[in-house]
PDB file of C-alpha atoms and ligand atoms in Angstrom:
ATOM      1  CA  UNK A  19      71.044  85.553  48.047  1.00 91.00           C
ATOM      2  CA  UNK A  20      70.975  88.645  50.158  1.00 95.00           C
ATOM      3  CA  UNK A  21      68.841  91.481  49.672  1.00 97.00           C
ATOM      4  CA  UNK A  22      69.154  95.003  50.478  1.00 97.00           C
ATOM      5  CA  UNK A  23      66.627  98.051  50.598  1.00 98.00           C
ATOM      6  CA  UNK A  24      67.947 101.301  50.809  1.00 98.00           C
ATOM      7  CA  UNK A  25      65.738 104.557  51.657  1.00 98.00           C
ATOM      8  CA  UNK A  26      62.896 103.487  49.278  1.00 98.00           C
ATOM      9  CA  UNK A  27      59.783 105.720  48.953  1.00 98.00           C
ATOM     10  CA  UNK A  28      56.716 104.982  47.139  1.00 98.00           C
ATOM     11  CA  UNK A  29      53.576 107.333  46.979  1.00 97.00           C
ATOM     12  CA  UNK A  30      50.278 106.429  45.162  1.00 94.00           C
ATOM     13  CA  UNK A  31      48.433 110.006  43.635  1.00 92.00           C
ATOM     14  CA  UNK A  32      50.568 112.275  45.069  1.00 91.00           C
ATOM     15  CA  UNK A  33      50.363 110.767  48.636  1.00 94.00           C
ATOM     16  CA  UNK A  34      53.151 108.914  50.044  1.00 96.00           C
ATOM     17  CA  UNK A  35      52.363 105.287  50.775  1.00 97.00           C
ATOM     18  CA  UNK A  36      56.028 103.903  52.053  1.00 98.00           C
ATOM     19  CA  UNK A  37      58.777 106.070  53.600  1.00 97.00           C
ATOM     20  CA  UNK A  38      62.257 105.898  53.979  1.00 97.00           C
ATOM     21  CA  UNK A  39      62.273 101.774  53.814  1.00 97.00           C
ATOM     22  CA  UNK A  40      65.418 100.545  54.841  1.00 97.00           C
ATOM     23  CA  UNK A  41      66.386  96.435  54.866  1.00 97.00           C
ATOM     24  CA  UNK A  42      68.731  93.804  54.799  1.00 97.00           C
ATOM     25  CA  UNK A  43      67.560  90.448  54.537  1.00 98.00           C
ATOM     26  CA  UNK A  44      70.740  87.619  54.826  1.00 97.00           C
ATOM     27  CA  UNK A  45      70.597  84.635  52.994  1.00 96.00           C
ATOM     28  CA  UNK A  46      68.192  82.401  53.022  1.00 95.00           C
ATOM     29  CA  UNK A  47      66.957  84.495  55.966  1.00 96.00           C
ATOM     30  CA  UNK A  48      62.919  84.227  56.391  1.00 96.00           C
ATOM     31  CA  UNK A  49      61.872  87.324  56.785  1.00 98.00           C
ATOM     32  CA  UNK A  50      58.185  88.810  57.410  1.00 98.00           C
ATOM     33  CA  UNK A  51      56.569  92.106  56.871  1.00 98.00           C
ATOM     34  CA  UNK A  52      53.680  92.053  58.946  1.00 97.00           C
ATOM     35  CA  UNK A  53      51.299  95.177  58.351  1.00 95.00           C
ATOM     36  CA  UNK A  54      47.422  96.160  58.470  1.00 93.00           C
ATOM     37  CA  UNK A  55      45.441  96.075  55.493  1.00 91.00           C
ATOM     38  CA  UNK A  56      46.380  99.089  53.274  1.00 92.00           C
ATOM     39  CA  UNK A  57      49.690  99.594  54.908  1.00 94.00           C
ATOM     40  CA  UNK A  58      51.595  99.682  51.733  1.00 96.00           C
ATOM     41  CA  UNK A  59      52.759  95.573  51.645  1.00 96.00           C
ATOM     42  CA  UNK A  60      52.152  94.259  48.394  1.00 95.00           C
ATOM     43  CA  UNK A  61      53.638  98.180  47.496  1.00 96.00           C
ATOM     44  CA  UNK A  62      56.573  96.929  48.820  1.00 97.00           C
ATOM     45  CA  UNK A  63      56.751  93.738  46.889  1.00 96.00           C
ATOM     46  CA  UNK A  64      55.690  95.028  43.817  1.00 95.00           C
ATOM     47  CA  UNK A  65      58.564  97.296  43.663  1.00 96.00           C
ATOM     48  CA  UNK A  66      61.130  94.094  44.595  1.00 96.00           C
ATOM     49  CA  UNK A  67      59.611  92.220  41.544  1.00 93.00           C
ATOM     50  CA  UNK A  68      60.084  95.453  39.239  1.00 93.00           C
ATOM     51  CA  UNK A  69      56.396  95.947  38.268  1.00 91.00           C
ATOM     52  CA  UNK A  70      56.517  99.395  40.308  1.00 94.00           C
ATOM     53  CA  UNK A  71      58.862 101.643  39.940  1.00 95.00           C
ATOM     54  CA  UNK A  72      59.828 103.400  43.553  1.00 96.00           C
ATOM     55  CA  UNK A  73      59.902 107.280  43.719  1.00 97.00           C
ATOM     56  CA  UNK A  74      63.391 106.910  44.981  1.00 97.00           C
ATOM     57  CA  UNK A  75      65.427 104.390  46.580  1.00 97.00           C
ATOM     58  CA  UNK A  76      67.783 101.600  46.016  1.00 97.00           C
ATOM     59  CA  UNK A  77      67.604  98.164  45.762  1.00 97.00           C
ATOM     60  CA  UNK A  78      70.622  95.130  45.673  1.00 97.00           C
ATOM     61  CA  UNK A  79      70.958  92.014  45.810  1.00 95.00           C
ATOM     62  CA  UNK A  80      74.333  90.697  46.712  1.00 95.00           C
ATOM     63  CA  UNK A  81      75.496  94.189  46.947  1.00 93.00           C
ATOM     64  CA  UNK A  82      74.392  95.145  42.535  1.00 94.00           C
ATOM     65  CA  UNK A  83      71.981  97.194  42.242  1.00 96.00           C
ATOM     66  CA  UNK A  84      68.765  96.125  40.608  1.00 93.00           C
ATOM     67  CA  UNK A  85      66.261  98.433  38.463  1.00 92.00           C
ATOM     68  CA  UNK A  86      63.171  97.157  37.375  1.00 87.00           C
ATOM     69  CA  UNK A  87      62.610  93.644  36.665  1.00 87.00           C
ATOM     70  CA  UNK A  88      65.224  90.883  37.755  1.00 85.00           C
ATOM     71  CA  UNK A  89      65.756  87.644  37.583  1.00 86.00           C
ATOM     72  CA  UNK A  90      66.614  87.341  40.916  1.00 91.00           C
ATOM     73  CA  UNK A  91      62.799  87.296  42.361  1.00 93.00           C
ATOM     74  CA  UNK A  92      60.196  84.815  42.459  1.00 91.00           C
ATOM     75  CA  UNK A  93      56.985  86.482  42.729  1.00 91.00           C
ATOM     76  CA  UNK A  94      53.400  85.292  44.296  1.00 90.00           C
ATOM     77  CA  UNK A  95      51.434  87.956  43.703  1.00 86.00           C
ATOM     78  CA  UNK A  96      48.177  88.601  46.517  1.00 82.00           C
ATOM     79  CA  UNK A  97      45.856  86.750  43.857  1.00 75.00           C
ATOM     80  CA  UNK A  98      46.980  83.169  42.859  1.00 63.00           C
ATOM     81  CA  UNK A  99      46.705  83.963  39.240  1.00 78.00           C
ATOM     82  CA  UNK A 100      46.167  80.274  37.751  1.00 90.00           C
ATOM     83  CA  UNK A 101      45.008  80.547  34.092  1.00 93.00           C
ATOM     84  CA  UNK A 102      41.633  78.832  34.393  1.00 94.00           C
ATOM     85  CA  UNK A 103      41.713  77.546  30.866  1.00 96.00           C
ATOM     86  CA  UNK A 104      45.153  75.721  31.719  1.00 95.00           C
ATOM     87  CA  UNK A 105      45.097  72.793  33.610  1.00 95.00           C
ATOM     88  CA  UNK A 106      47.364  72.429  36.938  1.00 95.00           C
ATOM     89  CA  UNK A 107      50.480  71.286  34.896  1.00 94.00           C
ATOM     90  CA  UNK A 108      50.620  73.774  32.221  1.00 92.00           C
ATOM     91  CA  UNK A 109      49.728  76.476  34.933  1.00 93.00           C
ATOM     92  CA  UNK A 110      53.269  75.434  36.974  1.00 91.00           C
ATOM     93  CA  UNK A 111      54.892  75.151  34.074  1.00 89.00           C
ATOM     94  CA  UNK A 112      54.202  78.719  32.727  1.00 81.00           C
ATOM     95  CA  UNK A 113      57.854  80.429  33.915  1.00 72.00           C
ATOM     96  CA  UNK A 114      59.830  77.728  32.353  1.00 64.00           C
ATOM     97  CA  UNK A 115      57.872  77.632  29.392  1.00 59.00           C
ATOM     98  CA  UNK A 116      58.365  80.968  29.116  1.00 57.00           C
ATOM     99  CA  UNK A 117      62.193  80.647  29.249  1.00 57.00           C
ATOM    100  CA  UNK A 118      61.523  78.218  26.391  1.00 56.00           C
ATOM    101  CA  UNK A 119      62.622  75.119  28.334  1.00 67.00           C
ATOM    102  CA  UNK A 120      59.636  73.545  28.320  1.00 73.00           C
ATOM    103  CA  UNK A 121      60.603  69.933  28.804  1.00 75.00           C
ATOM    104  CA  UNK A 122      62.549  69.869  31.917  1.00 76.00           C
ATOM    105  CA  UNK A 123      60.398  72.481  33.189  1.00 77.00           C
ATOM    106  CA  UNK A 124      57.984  69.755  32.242  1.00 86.00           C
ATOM    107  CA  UNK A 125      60.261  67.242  34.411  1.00 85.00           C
ATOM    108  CA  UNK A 126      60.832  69.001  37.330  1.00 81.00           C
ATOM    109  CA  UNK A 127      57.000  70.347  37.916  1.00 86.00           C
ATOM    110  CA  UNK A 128      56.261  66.483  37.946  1.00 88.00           C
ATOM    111  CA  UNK A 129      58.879  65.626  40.071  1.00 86.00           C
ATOM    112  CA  UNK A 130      57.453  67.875  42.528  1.00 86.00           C
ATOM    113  CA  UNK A 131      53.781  67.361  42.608  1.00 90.00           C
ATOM    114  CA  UNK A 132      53.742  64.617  45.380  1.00 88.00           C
ATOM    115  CA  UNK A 133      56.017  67.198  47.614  1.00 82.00           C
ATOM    116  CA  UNK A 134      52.993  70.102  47.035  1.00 85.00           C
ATOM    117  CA  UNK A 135      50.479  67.569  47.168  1.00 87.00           C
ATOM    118  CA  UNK A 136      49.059  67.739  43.790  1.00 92.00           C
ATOM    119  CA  UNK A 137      49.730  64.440  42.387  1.00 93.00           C
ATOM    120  CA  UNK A 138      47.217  62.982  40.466  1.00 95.00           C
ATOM    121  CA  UNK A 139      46.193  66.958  39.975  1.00 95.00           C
ATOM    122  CA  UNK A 140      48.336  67.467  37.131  1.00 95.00           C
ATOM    123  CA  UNK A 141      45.365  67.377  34.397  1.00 96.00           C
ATOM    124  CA  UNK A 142      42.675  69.048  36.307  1.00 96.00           C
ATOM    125  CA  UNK A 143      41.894  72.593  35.702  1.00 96.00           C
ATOM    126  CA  UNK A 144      41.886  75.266  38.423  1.00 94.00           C
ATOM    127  CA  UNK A 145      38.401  75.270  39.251  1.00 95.00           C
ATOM    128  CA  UNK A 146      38.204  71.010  39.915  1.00 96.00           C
ATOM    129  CA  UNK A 147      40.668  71.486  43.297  1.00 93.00           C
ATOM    130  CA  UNK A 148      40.022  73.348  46.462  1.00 89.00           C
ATOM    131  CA  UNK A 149      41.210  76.514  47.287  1.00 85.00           C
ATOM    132  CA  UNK A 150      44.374  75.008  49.502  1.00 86.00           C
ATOM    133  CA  UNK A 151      45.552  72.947  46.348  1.00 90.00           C
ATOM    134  CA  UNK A 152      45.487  76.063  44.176  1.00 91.00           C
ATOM    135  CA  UNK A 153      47.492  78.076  46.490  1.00 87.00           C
ATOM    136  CA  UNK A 154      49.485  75.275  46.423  1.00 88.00           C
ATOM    137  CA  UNK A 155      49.693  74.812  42.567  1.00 92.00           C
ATOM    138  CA  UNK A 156      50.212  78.551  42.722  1.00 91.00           C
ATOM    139  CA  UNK A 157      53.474  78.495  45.401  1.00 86.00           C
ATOM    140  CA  UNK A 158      54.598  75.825  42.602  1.00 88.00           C
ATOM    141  CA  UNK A 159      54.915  78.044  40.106  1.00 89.00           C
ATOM    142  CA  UNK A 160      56.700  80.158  42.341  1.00 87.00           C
ATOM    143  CA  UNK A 161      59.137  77.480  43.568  1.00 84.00           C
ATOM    144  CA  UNK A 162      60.232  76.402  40.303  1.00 83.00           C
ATOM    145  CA  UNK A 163      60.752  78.999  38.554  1.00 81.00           C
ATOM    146  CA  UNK A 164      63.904  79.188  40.241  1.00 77.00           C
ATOM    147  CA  UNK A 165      64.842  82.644  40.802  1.00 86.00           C
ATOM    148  CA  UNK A 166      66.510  82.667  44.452  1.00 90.00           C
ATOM    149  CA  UNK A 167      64.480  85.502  46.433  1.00 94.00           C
ATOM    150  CA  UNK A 168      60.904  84.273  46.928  1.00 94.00           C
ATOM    151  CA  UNK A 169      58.526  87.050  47.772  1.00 95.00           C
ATOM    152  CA  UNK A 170      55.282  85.922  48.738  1.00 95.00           C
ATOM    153  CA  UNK A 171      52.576  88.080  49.029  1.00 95.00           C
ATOM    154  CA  UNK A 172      49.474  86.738  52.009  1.00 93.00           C
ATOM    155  CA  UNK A 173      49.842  83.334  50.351  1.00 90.00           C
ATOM    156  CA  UNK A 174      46.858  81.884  52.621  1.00 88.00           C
ATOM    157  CA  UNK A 175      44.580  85.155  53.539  1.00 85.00           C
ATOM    158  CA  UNK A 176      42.070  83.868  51.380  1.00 82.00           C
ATOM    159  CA  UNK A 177      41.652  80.403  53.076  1.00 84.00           C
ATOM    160  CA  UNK A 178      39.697  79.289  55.843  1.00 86.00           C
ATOM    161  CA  UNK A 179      41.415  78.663  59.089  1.00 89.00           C
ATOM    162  CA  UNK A 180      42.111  74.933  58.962  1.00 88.00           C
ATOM    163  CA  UNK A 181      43.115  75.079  55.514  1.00 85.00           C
ATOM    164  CA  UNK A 182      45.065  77.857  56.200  1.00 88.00           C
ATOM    165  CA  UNK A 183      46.779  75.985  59.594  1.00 91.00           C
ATOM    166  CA  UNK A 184      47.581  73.403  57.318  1.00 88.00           C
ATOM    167  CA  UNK A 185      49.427  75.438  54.632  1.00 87.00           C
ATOM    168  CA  UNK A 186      51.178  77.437  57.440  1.00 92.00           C
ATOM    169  CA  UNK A 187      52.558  73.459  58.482  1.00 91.00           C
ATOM    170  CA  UNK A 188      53.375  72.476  54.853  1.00 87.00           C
ATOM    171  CA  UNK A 189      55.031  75.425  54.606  1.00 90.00           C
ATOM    172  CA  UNK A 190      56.960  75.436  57.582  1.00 92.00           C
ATOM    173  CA  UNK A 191      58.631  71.636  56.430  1.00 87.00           C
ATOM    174  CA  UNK A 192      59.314  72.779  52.878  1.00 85.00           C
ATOM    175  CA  UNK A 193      61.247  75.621  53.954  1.00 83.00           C
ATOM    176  CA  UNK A 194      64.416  73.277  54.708  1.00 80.00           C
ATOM    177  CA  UNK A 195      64.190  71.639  51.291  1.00 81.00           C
ATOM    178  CA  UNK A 196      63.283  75.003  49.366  1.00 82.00           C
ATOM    179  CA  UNK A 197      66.616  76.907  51.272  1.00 85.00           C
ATOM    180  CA  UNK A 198      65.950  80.590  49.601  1.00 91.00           C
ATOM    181  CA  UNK A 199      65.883  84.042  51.012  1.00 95.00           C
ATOM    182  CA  UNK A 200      62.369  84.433  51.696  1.00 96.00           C
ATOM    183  CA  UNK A 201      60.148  87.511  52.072  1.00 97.00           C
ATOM    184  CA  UNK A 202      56.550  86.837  52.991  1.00 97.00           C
ATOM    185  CA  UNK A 203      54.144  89.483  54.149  1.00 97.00           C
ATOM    186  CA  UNK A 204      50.800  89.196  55.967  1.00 95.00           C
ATOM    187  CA  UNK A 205      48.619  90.903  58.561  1.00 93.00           C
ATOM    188  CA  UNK A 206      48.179  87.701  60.179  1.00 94.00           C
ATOM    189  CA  UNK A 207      50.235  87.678  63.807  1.00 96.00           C
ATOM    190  CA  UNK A 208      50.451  83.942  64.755  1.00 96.00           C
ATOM    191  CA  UNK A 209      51.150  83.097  61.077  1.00 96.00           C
ATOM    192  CA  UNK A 210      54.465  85.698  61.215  1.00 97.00           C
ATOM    193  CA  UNK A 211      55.524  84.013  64.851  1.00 97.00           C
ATOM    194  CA  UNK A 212      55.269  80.593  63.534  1.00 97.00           C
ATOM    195  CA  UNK A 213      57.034  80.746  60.197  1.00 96.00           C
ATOM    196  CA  UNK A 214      59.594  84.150  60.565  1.00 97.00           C
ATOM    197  CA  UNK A 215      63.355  84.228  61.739  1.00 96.00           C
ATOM    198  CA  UNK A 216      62.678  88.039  61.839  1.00 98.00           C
ATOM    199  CA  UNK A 217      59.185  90.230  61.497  1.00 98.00           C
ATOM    200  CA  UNK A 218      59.385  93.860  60.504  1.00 97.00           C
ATOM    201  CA  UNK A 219      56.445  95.455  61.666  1.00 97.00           C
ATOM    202  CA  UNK A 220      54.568  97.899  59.173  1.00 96.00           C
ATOM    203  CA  UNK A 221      52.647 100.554  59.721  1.00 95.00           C
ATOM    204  CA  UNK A 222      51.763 104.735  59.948  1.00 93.00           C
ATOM    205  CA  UNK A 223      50.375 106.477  56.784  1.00 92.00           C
ATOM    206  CA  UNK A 224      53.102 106.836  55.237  1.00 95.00           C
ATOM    207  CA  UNK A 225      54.497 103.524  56.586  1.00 96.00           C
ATOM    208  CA  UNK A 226      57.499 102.870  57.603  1.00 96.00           C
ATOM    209  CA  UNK A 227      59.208  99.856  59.959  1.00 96.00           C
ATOM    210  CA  UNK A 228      58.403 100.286  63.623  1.00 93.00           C
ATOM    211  CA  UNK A 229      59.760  97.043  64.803  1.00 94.00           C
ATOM    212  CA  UNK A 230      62.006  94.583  64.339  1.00 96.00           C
ATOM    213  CA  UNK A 231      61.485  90.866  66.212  1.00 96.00           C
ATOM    214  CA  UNK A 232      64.008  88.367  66.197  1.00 97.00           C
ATOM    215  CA  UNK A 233      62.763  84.507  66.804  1.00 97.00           C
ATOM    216  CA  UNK A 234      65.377  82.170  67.328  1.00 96.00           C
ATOM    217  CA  UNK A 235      63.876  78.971  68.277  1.00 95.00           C
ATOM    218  CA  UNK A 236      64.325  75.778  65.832  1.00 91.00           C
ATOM    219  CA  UNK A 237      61.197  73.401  67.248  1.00 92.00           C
ATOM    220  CA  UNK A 238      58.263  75.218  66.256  1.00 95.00           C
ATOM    221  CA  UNK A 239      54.753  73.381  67.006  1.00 95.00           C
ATOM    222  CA  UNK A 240      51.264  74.638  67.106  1.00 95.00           C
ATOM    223  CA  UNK A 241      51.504  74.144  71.142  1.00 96.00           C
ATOM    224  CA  UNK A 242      54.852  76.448  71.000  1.00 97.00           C
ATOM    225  CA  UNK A 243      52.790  78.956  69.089  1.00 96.00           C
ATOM    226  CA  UNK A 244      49.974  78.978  71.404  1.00 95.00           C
ATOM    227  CA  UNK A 245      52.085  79.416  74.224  1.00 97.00           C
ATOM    228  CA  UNK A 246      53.395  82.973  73.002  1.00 97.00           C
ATOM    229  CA  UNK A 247      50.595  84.933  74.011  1.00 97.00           C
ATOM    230  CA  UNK A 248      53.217  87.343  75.458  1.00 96.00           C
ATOM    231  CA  UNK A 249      54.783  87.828  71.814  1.00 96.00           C
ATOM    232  CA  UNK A 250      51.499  87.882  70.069  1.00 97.00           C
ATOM    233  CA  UNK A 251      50.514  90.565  72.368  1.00 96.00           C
ATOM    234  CA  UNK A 252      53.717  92.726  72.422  1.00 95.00           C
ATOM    235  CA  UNK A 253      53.463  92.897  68.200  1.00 96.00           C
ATOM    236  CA  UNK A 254      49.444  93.351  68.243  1.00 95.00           C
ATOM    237  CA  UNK A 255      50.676  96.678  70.125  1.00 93.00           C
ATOM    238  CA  UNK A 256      53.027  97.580  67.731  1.00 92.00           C
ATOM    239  CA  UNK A 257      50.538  97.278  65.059  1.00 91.00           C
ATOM    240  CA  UNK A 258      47.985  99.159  66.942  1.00 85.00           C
ATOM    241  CA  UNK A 259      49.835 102.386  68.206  1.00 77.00           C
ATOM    242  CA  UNK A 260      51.698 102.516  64.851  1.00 68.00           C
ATOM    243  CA  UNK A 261      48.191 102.848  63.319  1.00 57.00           C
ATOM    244  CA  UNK A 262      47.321 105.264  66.039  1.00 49.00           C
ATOM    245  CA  UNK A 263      49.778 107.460  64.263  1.00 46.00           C
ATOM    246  CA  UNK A 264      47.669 108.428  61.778  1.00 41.00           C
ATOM    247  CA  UNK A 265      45.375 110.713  64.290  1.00 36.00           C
TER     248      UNK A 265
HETATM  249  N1  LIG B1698      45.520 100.470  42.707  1.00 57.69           N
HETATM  250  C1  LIG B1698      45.287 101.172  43.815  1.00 57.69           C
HETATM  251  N2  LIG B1698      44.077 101.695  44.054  1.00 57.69           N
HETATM  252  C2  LIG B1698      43.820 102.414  45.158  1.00 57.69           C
HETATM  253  N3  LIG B1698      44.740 102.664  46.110  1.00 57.69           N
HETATM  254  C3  LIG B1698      45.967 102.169  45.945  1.00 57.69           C
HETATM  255  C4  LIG B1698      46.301 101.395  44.798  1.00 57.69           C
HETATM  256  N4  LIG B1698      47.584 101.034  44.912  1.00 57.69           N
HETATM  257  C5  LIG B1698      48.012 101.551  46.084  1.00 57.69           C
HETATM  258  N5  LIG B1698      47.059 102.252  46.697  1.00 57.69           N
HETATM  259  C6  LIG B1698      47.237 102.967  47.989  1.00 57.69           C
HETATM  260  O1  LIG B1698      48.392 102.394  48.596  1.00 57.69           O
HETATM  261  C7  LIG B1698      48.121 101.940  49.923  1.00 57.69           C
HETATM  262  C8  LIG B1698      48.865 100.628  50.117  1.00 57.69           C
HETATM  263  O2  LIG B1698      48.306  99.628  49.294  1.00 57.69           O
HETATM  264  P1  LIG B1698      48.845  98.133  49.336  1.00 57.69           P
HETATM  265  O3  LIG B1698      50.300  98.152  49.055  1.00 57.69           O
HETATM  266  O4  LIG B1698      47.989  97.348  48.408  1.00 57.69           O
HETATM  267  O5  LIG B1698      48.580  97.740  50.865  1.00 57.69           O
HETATM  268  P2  LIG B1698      48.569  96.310  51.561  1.00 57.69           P
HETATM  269  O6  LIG B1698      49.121  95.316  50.595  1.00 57.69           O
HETATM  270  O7  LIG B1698      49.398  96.483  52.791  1.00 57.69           O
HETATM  271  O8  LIG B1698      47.148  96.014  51.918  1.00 57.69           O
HETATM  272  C9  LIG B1698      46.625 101.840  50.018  1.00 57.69           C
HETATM  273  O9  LIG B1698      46.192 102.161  51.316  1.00 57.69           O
HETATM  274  C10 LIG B1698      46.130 102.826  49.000  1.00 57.69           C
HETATM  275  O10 LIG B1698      45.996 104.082  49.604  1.00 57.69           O
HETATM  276 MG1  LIG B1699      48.274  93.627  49.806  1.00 57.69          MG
END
């Protein structure tokens, strides 16, 4: 589905956090919001998924406009949020349950525990699998709850660097199979090259988009994404002068 910002402003106590956002994402474009720490990103997505209400601004998706919550958005919020008294199954489960469906929600979480590499997981609690799985077990819940826009919110910040490598793979070959409009943000560069068609840099107090980067190529490796030091370096100066604003 597409998705459309229009002149959105947010402030937090009186001070203005996000100003004038404007965006169109296409369908089942991948887009990024790449930002510093405080910038105003999960701001941004808490508005999409209706848990903040914007100061002004609109907000559609294929052209209606949406207030408050929808059922158009698929939300993983910065923490991952797994019930620690549920085990890995009932955790995934939770949206569909909710919905009151819980048999094939039952179904399809199974049918898609090999894919997140989780199988054999589905009885364990939270705190018997390593901090990959649950982010994992987390984007799960995310996945199938089915809702076409999937706004993920630093979905491996709080891994170590392999683990987060790895995640930044597994979630480069699901994207094919998952085929949604997809809005992650992060303050991580190389993670925004390797996985974006577009990045929308964030920044300035109040923040607004400085810059928008297009990447069109298909074969992404680890060796392609070393090789762009040039890009890498072009958006770490965007980041850096946008934050320079603020003096
Ligand atoms: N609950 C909160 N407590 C304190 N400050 C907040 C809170 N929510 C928002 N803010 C303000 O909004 C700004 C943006 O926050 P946030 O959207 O969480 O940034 P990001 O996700 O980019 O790190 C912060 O710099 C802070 O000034
Ligand atoms: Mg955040």
């Amino acid at each position: 589905m597409k998705l459309r910002i229009k002149n959105l402003y947010s402030s937090y106590h009186g001070s203005l956090i996000l100003e004038n956002i404007n965006l169109s994402v296409k369908d089942r474009e991948f887009v990024t919001i790449l930002g510093p720490s405080g910038s105003g990103k999960s701001t941004l997505l808490n508005i999409l998924a209706g848990v903040l209400p914007p100061d002004k601004g609109y907000i559609f998706v294929e052209d209606v406009e949406i207030k408050g919550l929808s059922k158009n958005f698929a939300y993983m919020p910065q923490q991952d949020l797994l019930m620690p008294w549920k085990t890995i199954l009932e955790n995934v489960i939770l949206y569909g349950t909710i919905n009151n469906d819980k048999k094939s929600a039952k179904e399809r979480a199974l049918n898609s525990f090999e894919r997140f590499g989780l199988k054999g997981y589905e009885n364990r609690y939270p705190r018997e699998l390593s901090g990959g799985m649950r982010q994992r077990a987390a984007f799960l819940r995310t996945a199938l709850c089915g809702a076409d826009i999937m706004l993920l919110d630093e979905p491996f910040a709080a891994l170590d660097v392999i683990t987060r490598g790895q995640m930044q793979d597994w979630l480069k070959g699901l994207r094919q199979e998952l085929n949604r409009t997809t809005i992650l943000v992060t303050h991580d560069i190389d993670e925004a090259i390797y996985l974006s068609d577009r990045i929308l840099i964030l920044t300035g107090k109040p923040a607004s988009f400085k810059k928008e980067i297009v990447i069109t190529e298909k074969n992404r490796s680890r060796e392609w994404l070393f090789a762009q030091t040039e890009l890498h370096n072009e958006i770490y100066k965007y980041l850096k002068d946008g934050d320079m604003e603020i003096c």
